[in-house]
Coordinates of C-alpha atoms and ligand atoms in Angstrom, one line a residue:
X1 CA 0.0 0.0 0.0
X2 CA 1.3 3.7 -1.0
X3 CA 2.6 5.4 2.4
X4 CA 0.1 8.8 3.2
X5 CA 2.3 11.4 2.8
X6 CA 2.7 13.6 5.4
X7 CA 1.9 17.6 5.2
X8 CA 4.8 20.2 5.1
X9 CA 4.7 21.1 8.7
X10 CA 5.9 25.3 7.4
X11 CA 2.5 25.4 5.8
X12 CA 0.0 22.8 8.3
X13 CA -0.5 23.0 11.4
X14 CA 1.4 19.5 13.6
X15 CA -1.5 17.3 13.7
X16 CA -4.3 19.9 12.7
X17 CA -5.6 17.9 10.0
X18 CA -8.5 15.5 10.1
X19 CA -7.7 12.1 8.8
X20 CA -10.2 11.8 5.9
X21 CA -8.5 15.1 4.4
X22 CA -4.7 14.3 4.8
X23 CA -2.4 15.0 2.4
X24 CA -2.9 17.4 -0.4
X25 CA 0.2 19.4 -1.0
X26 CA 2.7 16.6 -1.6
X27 CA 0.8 14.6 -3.9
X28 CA 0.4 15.0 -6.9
X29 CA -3.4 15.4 -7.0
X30 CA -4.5 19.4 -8.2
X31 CA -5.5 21.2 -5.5
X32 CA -8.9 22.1 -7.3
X33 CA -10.4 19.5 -9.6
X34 CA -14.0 20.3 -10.9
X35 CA -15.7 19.1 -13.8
X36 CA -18.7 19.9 -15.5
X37 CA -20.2 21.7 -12.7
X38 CA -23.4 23.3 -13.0
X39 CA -25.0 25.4 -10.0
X40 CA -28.8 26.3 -10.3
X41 CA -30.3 28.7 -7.5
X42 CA -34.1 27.7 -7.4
X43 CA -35.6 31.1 -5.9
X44 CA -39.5 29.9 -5.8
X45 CA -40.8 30.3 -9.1
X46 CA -37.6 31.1 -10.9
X47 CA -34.5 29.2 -12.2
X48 CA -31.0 30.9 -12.6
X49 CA -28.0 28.6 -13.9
X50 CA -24.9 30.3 -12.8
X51 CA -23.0 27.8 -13.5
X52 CA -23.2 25.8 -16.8
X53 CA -20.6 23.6 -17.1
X54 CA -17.3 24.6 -16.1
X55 CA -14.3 22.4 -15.7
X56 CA -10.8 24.1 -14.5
X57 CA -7.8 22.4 -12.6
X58 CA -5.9 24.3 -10.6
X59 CA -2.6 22.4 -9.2
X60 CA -0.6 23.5 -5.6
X61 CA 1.0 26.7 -5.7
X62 CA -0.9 28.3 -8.9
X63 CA -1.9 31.9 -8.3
X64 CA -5.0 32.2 -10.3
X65 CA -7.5 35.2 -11.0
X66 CA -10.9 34.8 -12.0
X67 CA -12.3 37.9 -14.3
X68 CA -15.5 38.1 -16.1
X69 CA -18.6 40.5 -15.8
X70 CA -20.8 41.2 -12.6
X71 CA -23.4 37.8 -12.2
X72 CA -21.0 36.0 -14.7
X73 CA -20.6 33.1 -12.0
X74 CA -17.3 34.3 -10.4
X75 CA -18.5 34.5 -6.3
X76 CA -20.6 31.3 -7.1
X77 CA -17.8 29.1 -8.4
X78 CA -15.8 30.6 -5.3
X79 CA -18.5 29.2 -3.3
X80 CA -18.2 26.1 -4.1
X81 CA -14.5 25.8 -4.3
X82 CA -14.9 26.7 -1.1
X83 CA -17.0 23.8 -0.2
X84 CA -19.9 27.0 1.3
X85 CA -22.1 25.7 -1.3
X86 CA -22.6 23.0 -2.9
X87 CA -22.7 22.1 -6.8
X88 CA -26.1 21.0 -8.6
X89 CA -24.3 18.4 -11.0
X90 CA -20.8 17.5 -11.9
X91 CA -17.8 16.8 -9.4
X92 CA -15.5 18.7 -7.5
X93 CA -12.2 16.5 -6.0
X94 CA -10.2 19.2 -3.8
X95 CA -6.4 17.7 -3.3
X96 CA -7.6 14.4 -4.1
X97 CA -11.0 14.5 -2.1
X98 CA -14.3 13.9 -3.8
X99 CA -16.0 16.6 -1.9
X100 CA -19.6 15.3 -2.6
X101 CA -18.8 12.2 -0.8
X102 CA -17.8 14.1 2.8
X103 CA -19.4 14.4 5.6
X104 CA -20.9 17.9 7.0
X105 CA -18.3 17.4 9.6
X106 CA -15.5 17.2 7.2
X107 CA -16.9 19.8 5.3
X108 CA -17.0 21.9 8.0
X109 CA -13.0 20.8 8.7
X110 CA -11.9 21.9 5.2
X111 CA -13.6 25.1 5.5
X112 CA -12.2 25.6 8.6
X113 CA -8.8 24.4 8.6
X114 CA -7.2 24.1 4.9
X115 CA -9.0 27.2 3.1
X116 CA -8.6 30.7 3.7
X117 CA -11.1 33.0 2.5
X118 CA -11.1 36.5 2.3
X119 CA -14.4 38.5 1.6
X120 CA -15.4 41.3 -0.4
X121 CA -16.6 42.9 3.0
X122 CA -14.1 41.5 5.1
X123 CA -16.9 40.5 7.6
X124 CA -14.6 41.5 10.5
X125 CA -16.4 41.9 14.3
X126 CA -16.2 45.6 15.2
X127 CA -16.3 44.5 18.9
X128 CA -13.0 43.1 18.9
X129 CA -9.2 44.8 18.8
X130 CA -7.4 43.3 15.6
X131 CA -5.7 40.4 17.1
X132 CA -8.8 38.9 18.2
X133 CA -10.7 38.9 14.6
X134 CA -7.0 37.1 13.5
X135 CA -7.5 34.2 15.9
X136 CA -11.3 34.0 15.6
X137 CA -10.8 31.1 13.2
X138 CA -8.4 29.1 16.0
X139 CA -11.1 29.0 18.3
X140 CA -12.4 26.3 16.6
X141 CA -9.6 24.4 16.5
X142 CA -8.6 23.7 20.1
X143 CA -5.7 26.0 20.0
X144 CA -5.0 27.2 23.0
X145 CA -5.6 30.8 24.3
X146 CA -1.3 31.9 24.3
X147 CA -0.9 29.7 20.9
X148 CA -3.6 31.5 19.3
X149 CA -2.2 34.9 20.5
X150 CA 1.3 34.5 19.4
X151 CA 0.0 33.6 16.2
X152 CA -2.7 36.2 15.4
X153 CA 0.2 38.7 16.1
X154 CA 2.8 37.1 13.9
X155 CA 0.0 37.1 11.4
X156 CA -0.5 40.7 11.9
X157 CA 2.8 41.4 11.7
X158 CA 3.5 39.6 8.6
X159 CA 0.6 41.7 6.8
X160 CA 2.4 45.1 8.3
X161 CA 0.2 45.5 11.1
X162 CA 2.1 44.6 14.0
X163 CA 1.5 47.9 15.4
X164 CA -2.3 47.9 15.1
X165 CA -2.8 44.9 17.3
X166 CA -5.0 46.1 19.3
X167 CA -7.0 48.6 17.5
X168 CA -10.7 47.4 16.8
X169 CA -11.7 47.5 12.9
X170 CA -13.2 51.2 12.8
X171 CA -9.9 52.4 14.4
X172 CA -8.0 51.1 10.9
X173 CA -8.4 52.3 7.3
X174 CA -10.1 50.3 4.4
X175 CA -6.8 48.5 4.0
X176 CA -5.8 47.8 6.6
X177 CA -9.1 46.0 7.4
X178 CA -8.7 43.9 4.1
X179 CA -5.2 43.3 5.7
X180 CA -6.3 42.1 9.0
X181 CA -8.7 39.8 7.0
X182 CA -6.3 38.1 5.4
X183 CA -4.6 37.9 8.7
X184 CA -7.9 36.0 9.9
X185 CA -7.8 34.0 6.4
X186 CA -3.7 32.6 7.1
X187 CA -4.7 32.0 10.8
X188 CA -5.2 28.4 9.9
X189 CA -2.1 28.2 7.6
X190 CA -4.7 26.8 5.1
X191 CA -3.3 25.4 1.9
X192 CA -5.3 27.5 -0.4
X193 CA -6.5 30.9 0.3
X194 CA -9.9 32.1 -2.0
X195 CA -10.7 36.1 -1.9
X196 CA -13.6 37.5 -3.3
X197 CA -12.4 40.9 -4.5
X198 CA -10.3 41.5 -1.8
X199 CA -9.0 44.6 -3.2
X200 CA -12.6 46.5 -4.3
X201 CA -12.8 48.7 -2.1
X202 CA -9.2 49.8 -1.7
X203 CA -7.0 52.8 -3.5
X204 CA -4.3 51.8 -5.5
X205 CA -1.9 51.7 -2.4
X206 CA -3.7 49.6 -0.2
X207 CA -4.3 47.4 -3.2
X208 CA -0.6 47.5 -3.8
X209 CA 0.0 46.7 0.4
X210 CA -2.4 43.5 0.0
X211 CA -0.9 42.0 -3.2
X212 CA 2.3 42.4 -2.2
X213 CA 1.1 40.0 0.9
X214 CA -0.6 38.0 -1.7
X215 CA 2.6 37.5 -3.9
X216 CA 4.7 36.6 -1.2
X217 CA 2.2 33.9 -0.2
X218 CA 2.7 32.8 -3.5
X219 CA 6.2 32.7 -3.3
X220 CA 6.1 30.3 0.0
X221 CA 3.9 28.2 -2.0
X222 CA 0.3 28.5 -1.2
X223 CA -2.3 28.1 -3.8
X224 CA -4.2 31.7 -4.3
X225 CA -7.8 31.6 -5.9
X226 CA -8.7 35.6 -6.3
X227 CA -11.8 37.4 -8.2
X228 CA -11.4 40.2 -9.8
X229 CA -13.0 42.9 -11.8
X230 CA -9.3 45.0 -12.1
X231 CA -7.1 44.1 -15.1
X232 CA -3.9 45.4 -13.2
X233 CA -4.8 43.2 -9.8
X234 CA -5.3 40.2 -12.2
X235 CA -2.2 40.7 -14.0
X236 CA -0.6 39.8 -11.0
X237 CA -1.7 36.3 -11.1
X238 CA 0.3 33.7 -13.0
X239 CA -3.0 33.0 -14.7
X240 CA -6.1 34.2 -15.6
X241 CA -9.1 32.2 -16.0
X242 CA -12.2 34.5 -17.3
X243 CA -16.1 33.4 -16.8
X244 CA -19.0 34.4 -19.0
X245 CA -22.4 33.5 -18.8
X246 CA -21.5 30.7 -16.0
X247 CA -18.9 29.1 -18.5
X248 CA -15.1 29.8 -18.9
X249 CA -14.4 31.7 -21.9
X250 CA -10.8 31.7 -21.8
X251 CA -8.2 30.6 -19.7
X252 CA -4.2 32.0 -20.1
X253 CA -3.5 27.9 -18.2
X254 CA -1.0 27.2 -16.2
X255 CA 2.4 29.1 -15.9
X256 CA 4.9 26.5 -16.0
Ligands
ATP301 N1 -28.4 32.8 -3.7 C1 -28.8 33.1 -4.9 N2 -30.0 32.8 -5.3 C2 -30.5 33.0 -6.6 N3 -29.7 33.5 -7.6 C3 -28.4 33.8 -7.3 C4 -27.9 33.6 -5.9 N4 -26.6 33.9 -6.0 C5 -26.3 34.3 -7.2 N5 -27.4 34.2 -8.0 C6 -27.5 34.5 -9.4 O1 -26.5 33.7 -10.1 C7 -25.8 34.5 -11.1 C8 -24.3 34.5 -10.8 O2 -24.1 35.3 -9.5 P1 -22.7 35.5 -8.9 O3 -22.9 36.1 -7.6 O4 -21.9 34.2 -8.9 O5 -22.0 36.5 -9.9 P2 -20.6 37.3 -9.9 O6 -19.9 36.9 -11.1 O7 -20.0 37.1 -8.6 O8 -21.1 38.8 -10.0 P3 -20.5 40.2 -9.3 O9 -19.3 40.6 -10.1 O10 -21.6 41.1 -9.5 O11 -20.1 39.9 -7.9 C9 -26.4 35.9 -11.1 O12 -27.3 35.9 -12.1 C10 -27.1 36.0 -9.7 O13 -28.3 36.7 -9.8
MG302 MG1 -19.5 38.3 -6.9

């Protein structure tokens, strides 16, 4: 029998991951495998198909932007790669994993432990200072209170906010909210981090601030899904997949 591999402890957490989801970034399996996935949102009367067939592959460490016009299919098809929703036909095998075939429980693991996601709104608490937004996510995970402390503030300071620890979300700029969400998205040290136009709402400096986080996640070898509308965020990515009517219309493929 073929040995599990085991994790590269730099990027997963020692021991974080539940059994039935083990292994992803050593094999060989693409991180993202969907094919032929349709998604129709039945809303009473009406039909929509947002989704109409799309098939894409996405491999460890690709840095991919999705493009394509508002209700094209982009936030859906993040939905489910996110494993928030879940598809009406097709399949979808994340590192390996037929996702239709998991459990709510693992569903919620994966969610929780191996994907980062970053919203358009950032959906931060404005009760709480900085740090506690960033270790929100390790509450759920058993770490305890010091661990998840030391590591909200690494976080923080690794998106340039080491100083702004303990300021609560209306106390920071636009950026620097998107950067403490990312913070909260890393937490986890997931293997593939998803954003949902993480930079919409930012000038072209705090845009700048949170790609340069973005590339240098890249560059340690984490898998980045990110949607777009900008041209000059997506030409950041090493490849840009662009939806139309709930199909791919083009894709630039993988960077090699
Ligand atoms: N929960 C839902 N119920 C019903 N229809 C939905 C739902 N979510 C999205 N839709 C429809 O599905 C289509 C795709 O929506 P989606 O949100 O994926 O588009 P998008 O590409 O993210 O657009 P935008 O750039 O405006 O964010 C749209 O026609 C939308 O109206
Ligand atoms: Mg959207």
């Amino acid at each position: 029998m073929p040995e599990k591999p085991s994790p590269p402890t730099e990027i997963l957490g020692e021991g974080e991951w539940p059994n039935s989801v083990s292994g992803s970034l050593t094999t060989t399996e693409p991180v993202i495998d969907i094919r032929d996935v349709r998604k129709v949102y039945s809303t009473g009367v009406v039909e929509v198909e947002a989704l109409r067939g799309v098939s894409l592959r996405v491999e460890a460490g690709e840095y991919v932007a999705i493009m394509g016009p508002s209700g094209s299919g982009k936030s859906t098809l993040m939905h489910i790669l996110g494993c928030l929703d879940l598809l009406t036909t097709g399949s979808y095998r994340l590192a390996g994993e037929d996702v239709g075939a998991l459990s709510e429980m693992d569903l919620a693991a994966i969610r929780n432990r191996r994907i980062g996601f970053v919203f358009q709104q950032f959906n931060l608490l404005p009760a709480l200072a900085a740090w506690r937004n960033v270790e929100l996510p390790l509450c759920y995970s058993g770490v305890r209170r010091a661990e998840r402390k030391a590591r909200a503030v690494e976080l923080l300071d690794r998106v340039g906010l080491g100083d702004r620890i303990e300021h609560r979300p209306n106390e920071l700029s636009g950026g620097q909210q998107s950067r403490v969400a990312l913070a909260r998205a890393l937490v986890n040290r997931p293997s593939m981090v998803l954003a949902d136009e993480p930079t919409g709402a930012l000038d072209s400096t705090a845009t700048a601030d949170v790609l340069s986080v973005f590339e240098e996640l890249n560059r340690d070898g984490n898998t980045i899904v990110l949607i777009t509308h900008e041209e000059e965020v997506a030409a950041h990515a090493r490849r840009v997949v662009r939806l139309r009517d709930g199909l791919i219309e083009s894709d630039s493929g993988a960077a090699r």
